[in-house]
Amino acid sequence: MRRVTASPAFKRALSTSRPALQAAQASIPRTKLFINGEFIDSKTNKWIELRNPATQEIVTLVPEATPEELKYAADSAAEAFKTWKKTSILHRQRKMLDLQLLIRDNMDRIAHSITLEQGKTLADARGDVLRGLQVVESACAIPHMLLGDNLEVATDMDTYTIREPLGVVAGITPFNFPAMIPLWMFPLANVIGNTCVLKPSEKDPGATMILAELAQKAGIPAGVLNIVHGAKDTVNFICDNEHIKAISFVGSDQAGHYIHERGSRNGKRVQANLGAKNHGIIMPDANKNHTLNQLTGAAFGAAGQRCMALSTVVFVGKAKEWLPELVERAQKLKVSSGFEADADLGPLISPESLKRVERLIDSGVKEGADLVLDGRGLKVQKYEKGNFIGPSILTNVTTDMECYREEIFGPVLVCLNADTLDEAIEIINKNQYGNGTAIFTQSGATARKFANEVDAGQVGINVPIPVPLPMFSFTGSRGSIRGDVNFYGKSGINFYTSTKTVTALWRHEDADAHVSAVNMPTMK
């Protein structure tokens, strides 16, 4: 297999933000691997500190799995596939039905882990789990989703299609949705008949480890789901291992481009969701109260750490006069630990993320934007060491500014102005990303024009974050995706299966025939 050399920038993108510890303190809990149906202690001498982003206290040490452990995971998945693929579809459906119930019953436990490791509020963490659970519930309809086609193409001759599992598939997930994104991947892959090697983010793997425990309780056999940890070396193993047939990835641009290139060159099917710059168009005729409420939540919720955050707003015409009221609503949001009942948004994932967000705000000011709400320098009582930044708003932003070009991934809203809807659409269509967009208007004609002409994969009309429910698929486009098959829904089924087409001839004459046919068969 051809190998792609990792650039220094990519190595930084995949390495942990804190140094790997050569000798971990024995008193600190260590995250285990889950391989071949067992939770095992890693033999590595490289450990990654995972700190509570609200307090900087070390929560756990995450192992960088050894080459032997990674091989064990892939080999276990390959061996398990031999029998798992032969189980009936109704058997696998039953496992998903049991899994979805266990997830629902353990939602608060999973949410607690997310808040502890990632920082988002408990309410938001429950939503994280719920949106993933909906994908599992959808996967329970697998007998219908795997139906093939059948046609009698000639007398006594039928052609039909069969959807078959690929084999061993892999998932690489980001820190911002520790439950939802893993649940986009392994349940659908497993219920189809694939086995899976999953690498959660080293910044918050706890939710995935709970999901592995629940999968085990649901009766998912040993080797069907395997969880490994690490950074660059683990990713390279996934891209190179001969057993792994497909890779699902959600994360940053640098890592996604690299994984897509390296995996594709090694003959693997790759789907990769990358960065985003989602625009919201505010028309003067929109319902002001609804629009400002939705915009505030979509821009600043989850501390802006969503790939579908509405991080950019384009005010059309007189709609810019609503800006002072938007600032007032943003100022009322409570920033604190996600465990505080009145918190609206929690900390950023790391001190490095905080520095990056602050730098991009500063770059906007230096390039001529107006900082009408500055959340920098925020110190939260009881959590003075946390990675906190309050909602921030930059106005009079132009498309050449760094704060517009870059995905900030923090609670920062950049505001542009346009005189007309056509001008606003042009701004969106010239941006490199195409994950999602939204328009707020009370005009059906305006909404239809926008939906038809805007170049983005997911469009919201008076809906700020138009992430589809799992009966549809997540359809980010342009620079926000690599690979041409999307996540979950019908696209997810296509990604995790190959299609076999069978043409069969059963001649009605042969029901009583005793003479072999030696002539070339012809269609009648």
Coordinates of C-alpha atoms in Angstrom, one line a residue:
M1 CA 0.0 0.0 0.0
R2 CA 1.2 3.5 -0.8
R3 CA 2.0 5.6 2.3
V4 CA 1.5 9.3 2.6
T5 CA 4.0 11.2 4.7
A6 CA 2.4 13.3 7.4
S7 CA 3.2 17.0 7.3
P8 CA 4.4 18.8 10.5
A9 CA 1.1 20.8 10.5
F10 CA -0.9 17.6 10.3
K11 CA 1.1 16.0 13.1
R12 CA 0.2 19.0 15.3
A13 CA -3.5 18.7 14.3
L14 CA -3.7 15.1 15.4
S15 CA -1.4 15.2 18.4
T16 CA -2.8 16.0 21.8
S17 CA -2.7 19.6 23.1
R18 CA -0.8 18.3 26.2
P19 CA 2.4 16.3 26.2
A20 CA 2.2 12.5 26.4
L21 CA 3.2 11.5 29.8
Q22 CA 6.1 9.0 30.0
A23 CA 5.3 7.9 33.5
A24 CA 1.7 8.4 34.7
Q25 CA 0.9 8.9 38.4
A26 CA -0.6 5.7 39.7
S27 CA -3.4 7.6 41.5
I28 CA -4.9 9.0 38.3
P29 CA -7.5 6.8 36.6
R30 CA -6.5 5.4 33.2
T31 CA -8.9 4.9 30.3
K32 CA -8.9 1.3 29.0
L33 CA -9.0 -0.1 25.5
F34 CA -12.0 -2.2 24.5
I35 CA -10.8 -5.0 22.2
N36 CA -12.3 -8.4 21.4
G37 CA -15.1 -8.0 24.0
E38 CA -12.8 -7.0 26.9
F39 CA -11.8 -3.8 28.6
I40 CA -8.0 -4.1 28.9
D41 CA -5.2 -1.9 30.3
S42 CA -2.8 -0.6 27.7
K43 CA 0.8 -1.6 27.8
T44 CA 1.9 1.8 26.4
N45 CA 4.4 4.1 28.1
K46 CA 2.7 7.1 26.4
W47 CA -0.3 8.7 28.2
I48 CA -2.3 11.8 27.4
E49 CA -3.6 14.0 30.1
L50 CA -7.3 14.6 29.9
R51 CA -8.3 17.6 32.0
N52 CA -11.7 19.0 33.0
P53 CA -11.9 22.2 30.9
A54 CA -13.7 24.0 33.7
T55 CA -11.2 23.3 36.4
Q56 CA -8.0 21.9 34.8
E57 CA -8.1 18.9 37.1
I58 CA -6.9 15.7 35.5
V59 CA -9.8 13.4 35.0
T60 CA -8.0 10.5 33.4
L61 CA -5.0 9.4 31.4
V62 CA -5.7 8.2 27.9
P63 CA -3.3 5.7 26.3
E64 CA -1.6 6.0 23.0
A65 CA -2.3 2.4 22.0
T66 CA 0.8 0.4 21.0
P67 CA 1.2 -1.1 17.5
E68 CA 0.5 -4.6 18.9
E69 CA -2.7 -3.4 20.5
L70 CA -3.9 -1.7 17.4
K71 CA -3.2 -4.9 15.4
Y72 CA -5.0 -6.9 18.0
A73 CA -8.1 -4.7 17.5
A74 CA -8.1 -4.9 13.7
D75 CA -7.4 -8.7 13.7
S76 CA -10.2 -9.2 16.3
A77 CA -12.6 -7.3 14.1
A78 CA -11.6 -9.2 11.0
E79 CA -12.1 -12.6 12.8
A80 CA -15.4 -11.5 14.2
F81 CA -16.7 -10.5 10.8
K82 CA -16.5 -14.1 9.6
T83 CA -19.4 -15.0 11.9
W84 CA -21.1 -11.7 12.4
K85 CA -21.9 -11.2 8.7
K86 CA -23.7 -14.6 8.7
T87 CA -26.1 -13.7 11.5
S88 CA -29.6 -13.0 10.4
I89 CA -30.7 -9.4 9.9
L90 CA -33.4 -9.9 12.5
H91 CA -30.8 -11.1 15.0
R92 CA -28.7 -7.9 14.5
Q93 CA -31.9 -5.8 14.6
R94 CA -32.7 -7.2 18.0
K95 CA -29.2 -6.2 19.3
M96 CA -29.9 -2.6 18.1
L97 CA -33.3 -2.6 19.8
D98 CA -31.6 -3.7 23.1
L99 CA -28.8 -1.1 22.6
Q100 CA -31.1 1.8 22.1
L101 CA -33.0 1.0 25.3
L102 CA -29.8 0.8 27.3
I103 CA -28.6 4.1 25.9
R104 CA -31.9 5.7 26.8
D105 CA -31.7 4.3 30.3
N106 CA -28.1 5.5 30.8
M107 CA -28.5 8.9 29.1
D108 CA -27.8 10.9 32.3
R109 CA -24.6 8.8 33.0
I110 CA -23.3 9.4 29.5
A111 CA -24.2 13.1 29.7
H112 CA -22.3 13.4 33.0
S113 CA -19.2 12.0 31.4
I114 CA -19.5 14.5 28.5
T115 CA -19.8 17.5 30.8
L116 CA -16.9 16.3 32.9
E117 CA -14.5 15.7 30.0
Q118 CA -15.8 18.1 27.3
G119 CA -17.4 20.9 29.3
K120 CA -20.8 21.4 27.6
T121 CA -23.8 22.0 29.9
L122 CA -25.6 18.9 31.1
A123 CA -28.7 19.9 29.1
D124 CA -26.6 20.2 26.0
A125 CA -24.9 16.9 26.8
R126 CA -28.2 15.2 27.0
G127 CA -29.1 16.6 23.6
D128 CA -25.8 15.2 22.3
V129 CA -26.8 11.7 23.5
L130 CA -30.4 12.1 22.2
R131 CA -29.4 13.0 18.7
G132 CA -27.1 10.0 18.5
L133 CA -29.8 7.8 20.0
Q134 CA -32.1 8.8 17.2
V135 CA -29.6 7.3 14.7
V136 CA -29.6 4.0 16.7
E137 CA -33.4 4.0 16.7
S138 CA -33.4 4.6 12.9
A139 CA -30.9 1.7 12.5
C140 CA -33.5 -0.6 14.1
A141 CA -35.4 -0.3 10.8
I142 CA -32.6 -2.1 9.0
P143 CA -34.7 -4.9 7.4
H144 CA -36.5 -2.2 5.4
M145 CA -33.4 -0.2 4.6
L146 CA -31.5 -3.1 3.2
L147 CA -34.1 -4.2 0.8
G148 CA -32.7 -4.7 -2.7
D149 CA -34.2 -4.5 -6.2
N150 CA -35.7 -7.4 -8.1
L151 CA -36.9 -7.4 -11.7
E152 CA -37.8 -10.2 -14.2
V153 CA -35.7 -9.1 -17.1
A154 CA -36.7 -11.9 -19.5
T155 CA -38.7 -15.1 -19.5
D156 CA -37.7 -17.1 -16.5
M157 CA -34.7 -14.7 -15.9
D158 CA -34.5 -12.5 -12.8
T159 CA -32.0 -9.8 -11.8
Y160 CA -31.8 -8.8 -8.2
T161 CA -29.5 -6.8 -6.0
I162 CA -28.1 -7.7 -2.6
R163 CA -26.5 -5.2 -0.2
E164 CA -23.6 -6.8 1.6
P165 CA -21.4 -5.5 4.5
L166 CA -17.9 -4.4 3.6
G167 CA -16.0 -6.1 6.4
V168 CA -14.0 -4.1 9.0
V169 CA -14.8 -0.4 9.0
A170 CA -13.2 2.3 11.2
G171 CA -14.4 5.6 12.8
I172 CA -12.4 8.6 13.9
T173 CA -14.5 11.0 16.0
P174 CA -14.1 14.6 17.2
F175 CA -14.2 16.1 20.7
N176 CA -17.3 18.3 20.2
F177 CA -19.9 15.5 20.1
P178 CA -18.5 12.6 22.2
A179 CA -21.7 10.6 22.0
M180 CA -23.6 11.7 18.8
I181 CA -20.8 11.2 16.3
P182 CA -19.8 7.7 17.5
L183 CA -23.5 6.8 17.3
W184 CA -23.5 8.0 13.7
M185 CA -21.0 5.3 12.9
F186 CA -20.8 2.0 14.7
P187 CA -24.5 1.2 15.3
L188 CA -25.3 1.5 11.6
A189 CA -22.1 -0.3 10.5
N190 CA -22.7 -3.1 13.0
V191 CA -26.4 -3.7 12.3
I192 CA -25.6 -4.0 8.5
G193 CA -23.1 -6.8 9.4
N194 CA -19.8 -5.0 9.5
T195 CA -17.4 -5.0 12.4
C196 CA -15.8 -1.8 13.7
V197 CA -12.6 -0.2 15.0
L198 CA -13.4 3.1 16.6
K199 CA -11.0 5.8 17.7
P200 CA -12.8 8.5 19.8
S201 CA -11.1 11.8 20.5
E202 CA -8.3 11.6 23.0
K203 CA -9.8 14.7 24.6
D204 CA -13.0 13.0 25.8
P205 CA -13.3 9.3 25.2
G206 CA -15.5 8.6 28.3
A207 CA -18.8 8.6 26.5
T208 CA -17.6 6.2 23.9
M209 CA -16.3 3.8 26.5
I210 CA -19.7 3.8 28.2
L211 CA -21.3 3.1 24.8
A212 CA -19.0 0.2 24.4
E213 CA -20.0 -1.2 27.8
L214 CA -23.7 -0.8 26.8
A215 CA -23.0 -2.6 23.4
Q216 CA -21.5 -5.4 25.4
K217 CA -24.5 -5.6 27.7
A218 CA -26.8 -5.6 24.6
G219 CA -25.1 -8.8 23.4
I220 CA -22.9 -7.4 20.6
P221 CA -20.3 -10.2 20.2
A222 CA -16.6 -9.9 21.0
G223 CA -14.7 -8.2 18.2
V224 CA -17.7 -6.6 16.5
L225 CA -16.9 -3.3 18.2
N226 CA -13.4 -2.4 19.3
I227 CA -12.3 0.9 20.8
V228 CA -8.7 2.2 20.5
H229 CA -7.1 5.4 21.6
G230 CA -4.2 7.6 20.5
A231 CA -3.3 10.4 18.1
K232 CA -1.3 10.5 14.9
D233 CA 0.1 6.9 15.0
T234 CA -3.4 5.5 15.7
V235 CA -4.8 7.4 12.8
N236 CA -2.0 6.3 10.5
F237 CA -2.7 2.6 11.5
I238 CA -6.3 3.0 10.6
C239 CA -5.5 4.5 7.2
D240 CA -3.0 1.7 6.5
N241 CA -4.3 -1.5 8.0
E242 CA -5.2 -4.1 5.3
H243 CA -8.3 -5.3 7.2
I244 CA -10.0 -1.9 7.3
K245 CA -12.1 -1.3 4.2
A246 CA -13.7 2.0 5.0
I247 CA -13.1 5.1 7.3
S248 CA -15.6 7.5 8.7
F249 CA -14.1 10.8 10.0
V250 CA -15.5 14.0 11.5
G251 CA -13.1 16.7 12.5
S252 CA -10.8 19.4 11.4
D253 CA -9.8 20.3 7.8
Q254 CA -6.1 19.4 8.2
A255 CA -6.8 16.0 9.6
G256 CA -9.7 15.3 7.3
H257 CA -7.8 16.1 4.1
Y258 CA -4.9 13.9 5.3
I259 CA -7.1 10.9 6.3
H260 CA -9.1 11.1 3.0
E261 CA -5.9 11.2 0.9
R262 CA -4.0 8.5 2.8
G263 CA -7.0 6.2 3.2
S264 CA -8.0 6.6 -0.4
R265 CA -4.5 5.9 -1.7
N266 CA -4.6 2.7 0.3
G267 CA -7.8 1.6 -1.5
K268 CA -10.3 2.4 1.3
R269 CA -13.6 4.1 1.1
V270 CA -13.5 7.3 3.0
Q271 CA -16.2 9.8 4.2
A272 CA -14.9 12.9 6.0
N273 CA -16.8 15.8 7.4
L274 CA -14.5 18.8 7.8
G275 CA -14.8 22.5 8.7
A276 CA -17.6 24.9 8.2
K277 CA -18.6 28.5 8.1
N278 CA -22.4 28.5 8.4
H279 CA -24.2 31.7 7.5
G280 CA -27.5 33.0 8.6
I281 CA -29.4 35.4 6.4
I282 CA -31.6 37.9 8.3
M283 CA -34.3 39.5 6.2
P284 CA -36.0 42.7 7.4
D285 CA -39.4 41.0 7.3
A286 CA -38.4 38.2 9.6
N287 CA -40.1 37.6 13.0
K288 CA -37.6 39.6 15.1
N289 CA -38.2 37.9 18.5
H290 CA -38.0 34.4 17.0
T291 CA -35.0 35.3 14.9
L292 CA -32.9 36.9 17.6
N293 CA -33.7 34.0 20.0
Q294 CA -32.7 31.4 17.5
L295 CA -29.6 33.3 16.4
T296 CA -28.4 33.7 20.0
G297 CA -28.7 30.0 20.7
A298 CA -27.2 28.8 17.4
A299 CA -24.2 31.2 17.6
F300 CA -23.2 30.7 21.2
G301 CA -24.7 27.4 22.4
A302 CA -22.1 24.7 23.2
A303 CA -19.6 27.6 23.4
G304 CA -19.7 27.7 19.6
Q305 CA -18.0 24.3 19.3
R306 CA -20.4 22.9 16.7
C307 CA -19.6 22.2 13.1
M308 CA -23.1 23.4 12.4
A309 CA -23.0 26.5 14.7
L310 CA -24.4 29.6 13.0
S311 CA -21.2 31.5 13.4
T312 CA -21.8 34.1 10.7
V313 CA -24.8 36.4 10.1
V314 CA -25.6 38.5 7.1
F315 CA -28.0 41.3 7.9
V316 CA -29.9 42.4 4.8
G317 CA -31.0 46.0 4.6
K318 CA -32.7 47.4 7.7
A319 CA -32.3 44.1 9.6
K320 CA -28.9 45.4 10.9
E321 CA -30.9 47.7 13.1
W322 CA -31.6 44.7 15.3
L323 CA -28.0 44.3 16.3
P324 CA -28.3 46.2 19.7
E325 CA -31.0 43.8 20.8
L326 CA -28.9 40.8 19.7
V327 CA -26.1 42.1 21.9
E328 CA -28.4 42.5 24.8
R329 CA -29.6 38.9 24.5
A330 CA -26.0 37.6 24.2
Q331 CA -25.0 39.5 27.3
K332 CA -27.6 37.7 29.4
L333 CA -26.2 34.3 28.7
K334 CA -24.6 32.6 31.7
V335 CA -21.1 31.2 31.3
S336 CA -20.0 28.6 33.9
S337 CA -19.2 25.0 34.5
G338 CA -21.6 22.7 32.6
F339 CA -22.6 21.2 35.9
E340 CA -24.1 24.5 37.1
A341 CA -27.9 24.4 36.7
D342 CA -28.1 27.9 35.3
A343 CA -25.2 27.7 32.9
D344 CA -26.0 28.5 29.2
L345 CA -22.6 27.6 27.9
G346 CA -19.5 26.0 29.3
P347 CA -15.8 26.3 28.7
L348 CA -13.8 25.7 25.5
I349 CA -12.1 22.3 25.3
S350 CA -8.5 23.4 26.0
P351 CA -6.3 26.5 26.9
E352 CA -5.0 26.3 23.3
S353 CA -8.5 26.6 21.9
L354 CA -9.1 29.6 24.1
K355 CA -5.9 31.3 22.9
R356 CA -6.9 30.6 19.3
V357 CA -10.3 32.1 19.6
E358 CA -9.0 35.1 21.4
R359 CA -6.4 35.6 18.6
L360 CA -9.0 35.5 15.9
I361 CA -11.1 38.1 17.7
D362 CA -8.0 40.3 18.0
S363 CA -7.3 39.8 14.3
G364 CA -10.8 41.0 13.4
V365 CA -10.3 44.2 15.4
K366 CA -6.9 44.8 13.9
E367 CA -8.4 44.4 10.4
G368 CA -11.1 46.9 11.0
A369 CA -14.1 45.1 12.5
D370 CA -16.0 46.5 15.4
L371 CA -16.0 44.4 18.6
V372 CA -19.4 45.3 20.0
L373 CA -19.4 42.5 22.6
D374 CA -16.1 41.3 24.0
G375 CA -16.1 38.0 26.0
R376 CA -12.4 37.8 26.5
G377 CA -10.7 37.7 29.9
L378 CA -13.8 36.2 31.6
K379 CA -13.2 34.7 35.1
V380 CA -15.9 32.5 36.4
Q381 CA -16.4 32.3 40.1
K382 CA -15.4 28.9 41.5
Y383 CA -13.8 28.0 38.2
E384 CA -11.1 30.6 37.8
K385 CA -8.8 28.2 35.9
G386 CA -11.4 27.2 33.3
N387 CA -11.1 27.8 29.6
F388 CA -13.9 30.4 29.6
I389 CA -14.8 33.1 27.1
G390 CA -18.1 34.9 26.9
P391 CA -20.2 35.5 23.9
S392 CA -18.4 37.9 21.5
I393 CA -19.8 39.8 18.5
L394 CA -17.7 41.4 15.7
T395 CA -19.6 43.7 13.3
N396 CA -18.8 45.3 10.0
V397 CA -16.8 42.2 9.1
T398 CA -15.7 41.8 5.5
T399 CA -15.0 38.6 3.6
D400 CA -11.2 39.2 3.4
M401 CA -10.8 39.2 7.2
E402 CA -9.2 36.2 8.9
C403 CA -12.0 36.1 11.4
Y404 CA -14.4 35.5 8.5
R405 CA -12.2 33.1 6.5
E406 CA -11.3 30.8 9.5
E407 CA -13.7 28.6 11.4
I408 CA -13.4 30.1 14.9
F409 CA -15.0 27.3 16.8
G410 CA -15.9 29.4 19.8
P411 CA -18.8 31.6 21.0
V412 CA -18.0 34.3 18.4
L413 CA -20.5 35.7 15.9
V414 CA -19.2 37.6 12.9
C415 CA -21.6 40.0 11.3
L416 CA -21.7 41.2 7.7
N417 CA -24.1 43.5 5.9
A418 CA -25.7 43.2 2.5
D419 CA -28.1 45.5 0.6
T420 CA -30.1 42.7 -1.1
L421 CA -30.8 39.0 -0.9
D422 CA -28.8 38.4 -4.1
E423 CA -25.8 40.0 -2.4
A424 CA -26.2 37.8 0.7
I425 CA -26.5 34.6 -1.4
E426 CA -23.3 35.6 -3.3
I427 CA -21.4 36.0 -0.1
I428 CA -22.4 32.4 1.0
N429 CA -21.7 30.9 -2.4
K430 CA -18.2 32.4 -2.6
N431 CA -17.2 30.9 0.8
Q432 CA -15.3 27.7 0.5
Y433 CA -17.5 25.7 2.9
G434 CA -20.9 24.3 2.3
N435 CA -22.0 22.5 5.5
G436 CA -25.2 24.5 6.2
T437 CA -27.0 27.8 6.1
A438 CA -30.2 29.4 7.2
I439 CA -32.5 32.2 6.3
F440 CA -35.0 34.0 8.5
T441 CA -38.0 35.5 6.6
Q442 CA -41.8 35.5 6.5
S443 CA -41.8 35.4 2.7
G444 CA -42.3 32.1 1.1
A445 CA -41.0 33.5 -2.2
T446 CA -37.8 34.7 -0.6
A447 CA -37.3 31.4 1.2
R448 CA -37.8 29.4 -2.1
K449 CA -35.4 31.7 -4.0
F450 CA -32.8 31.2 -1.2
A451 CA -33.2 27.5 -1.0
N452 CA -32.9 27.1 -4.8
E453 CA -29.9 29.4 -5.3
V454 CA -27.7 29.0 -2.2
D455 CA -24.8 26.5 -2.6
A456 CA -24.8 24.7 0.7
G457 CA -25.7 21.1 1.6
Q458 CA -28.2 21.8 4.4
V459 CA -30.6 24.7 4.4
G460 CA -32.7 26.0 7.2
I461 CA -35.8 28.2 6.7
N462 CA -36.4 29.9 10.1
V463 CA -34.4 27.0 11.5
P464 CA -30.9 28.0 12.6
I465 CA -29.2 24.6 12.7
P466 CA -30.7 22.4 10.0
V467 CA -29.1 19.0 11.0
P468 CA -31.5 16.4 9.5
L469 CA -33.1 13.7 11.5
P470 CA -31.8 10.2 10.6
M471 CA -34.5 9.3 8.2
F472 CA -32.5 11.7 6.0
S473 CA -28.7 12.1 5.7
F474 CA -26.2 14.7 6.9
T475 CA -25.5 16.3 3.5
G476 CA -22.7 18.8 4.0
S477 CA -21.1 19.9 0.7
R478 CA -18.2 21.6 -1.1
G479 CA -15.2 22.2 1.2
S480 CA -17.0 20.8 4.2
I481 CA -16.8 17.2 3.0
R482 CA -14.3 14.8 1.4
G483 CA -15.7 11.7 -0.2
D484 CA -19.1 11.6 -2.0
V485 CA -21.2 9.6 0.4
N486 CA -22.7 11.2 3.5
F487 CA -23.4 10.1 7.0
Y488 CA -26.4 8.1 8.3
G489 CA -29.8 7.7 6.6
K490 CA -29.8 6.2 3.1
S491 CA -26.3 7.6 2.4
G492 CA -25.0 5.8 5.5
I493 CA -26.4 2.5 4.3
N494 CA -24.7 3.0 0.9
F495 CA -21.4 3.9 2.6
Y496 CA -21.3 0.7 4.7
T497 CA -22.4 -1.7 2.0
S498 CA -21.4 -3.0 -1.4
T499 CA -24.0 -4.0 -4.0
K500 CA -24.0 -7.4 -5.6
T501 CA -26.1 -7.9 -8.6
V502 CA -27.3 -11.4 -9.4
T503 CA -28.9 -12.6 -12.7
A504 CA -30.5 -16.0 -12.4
L505 CA -32.2 -18.2 -15.0
W506 CA -34.7 -20.9 -13.8
R507 CA -36.3 -22.2 -17.0
H508 CA -39.9 -23.4 -16.6
E509 CA -39.2 -26.2 -19.1
D510 CA -36.5 -27.6 -16.7
A511 CA -39.1 -28.5 -14.1
D512 CA -39.5 -31.8 -16.0
A513 CA -36.5 -31.7 -18.4
H514 CA -33.9 -34.4 -18.4
V515 CA -31.8 -33.3 -21.4
S516 CA -28.9 -30.8 -20.9
A517 CA -28.9 -27.6 -23.0
V518 CA -25.7 -27.1 -24.9
N519 CA -26.6 -24.0 -27.0
M520 CA -25.8 -20.4 -26.2
P521 CA -28.7 -19.1 -24.0
T522 CA -30.7 -16.3 -25.6
M523 CA -33.3 -14.0 -24.2
K524 CA -36.9 -14.4 -25.5

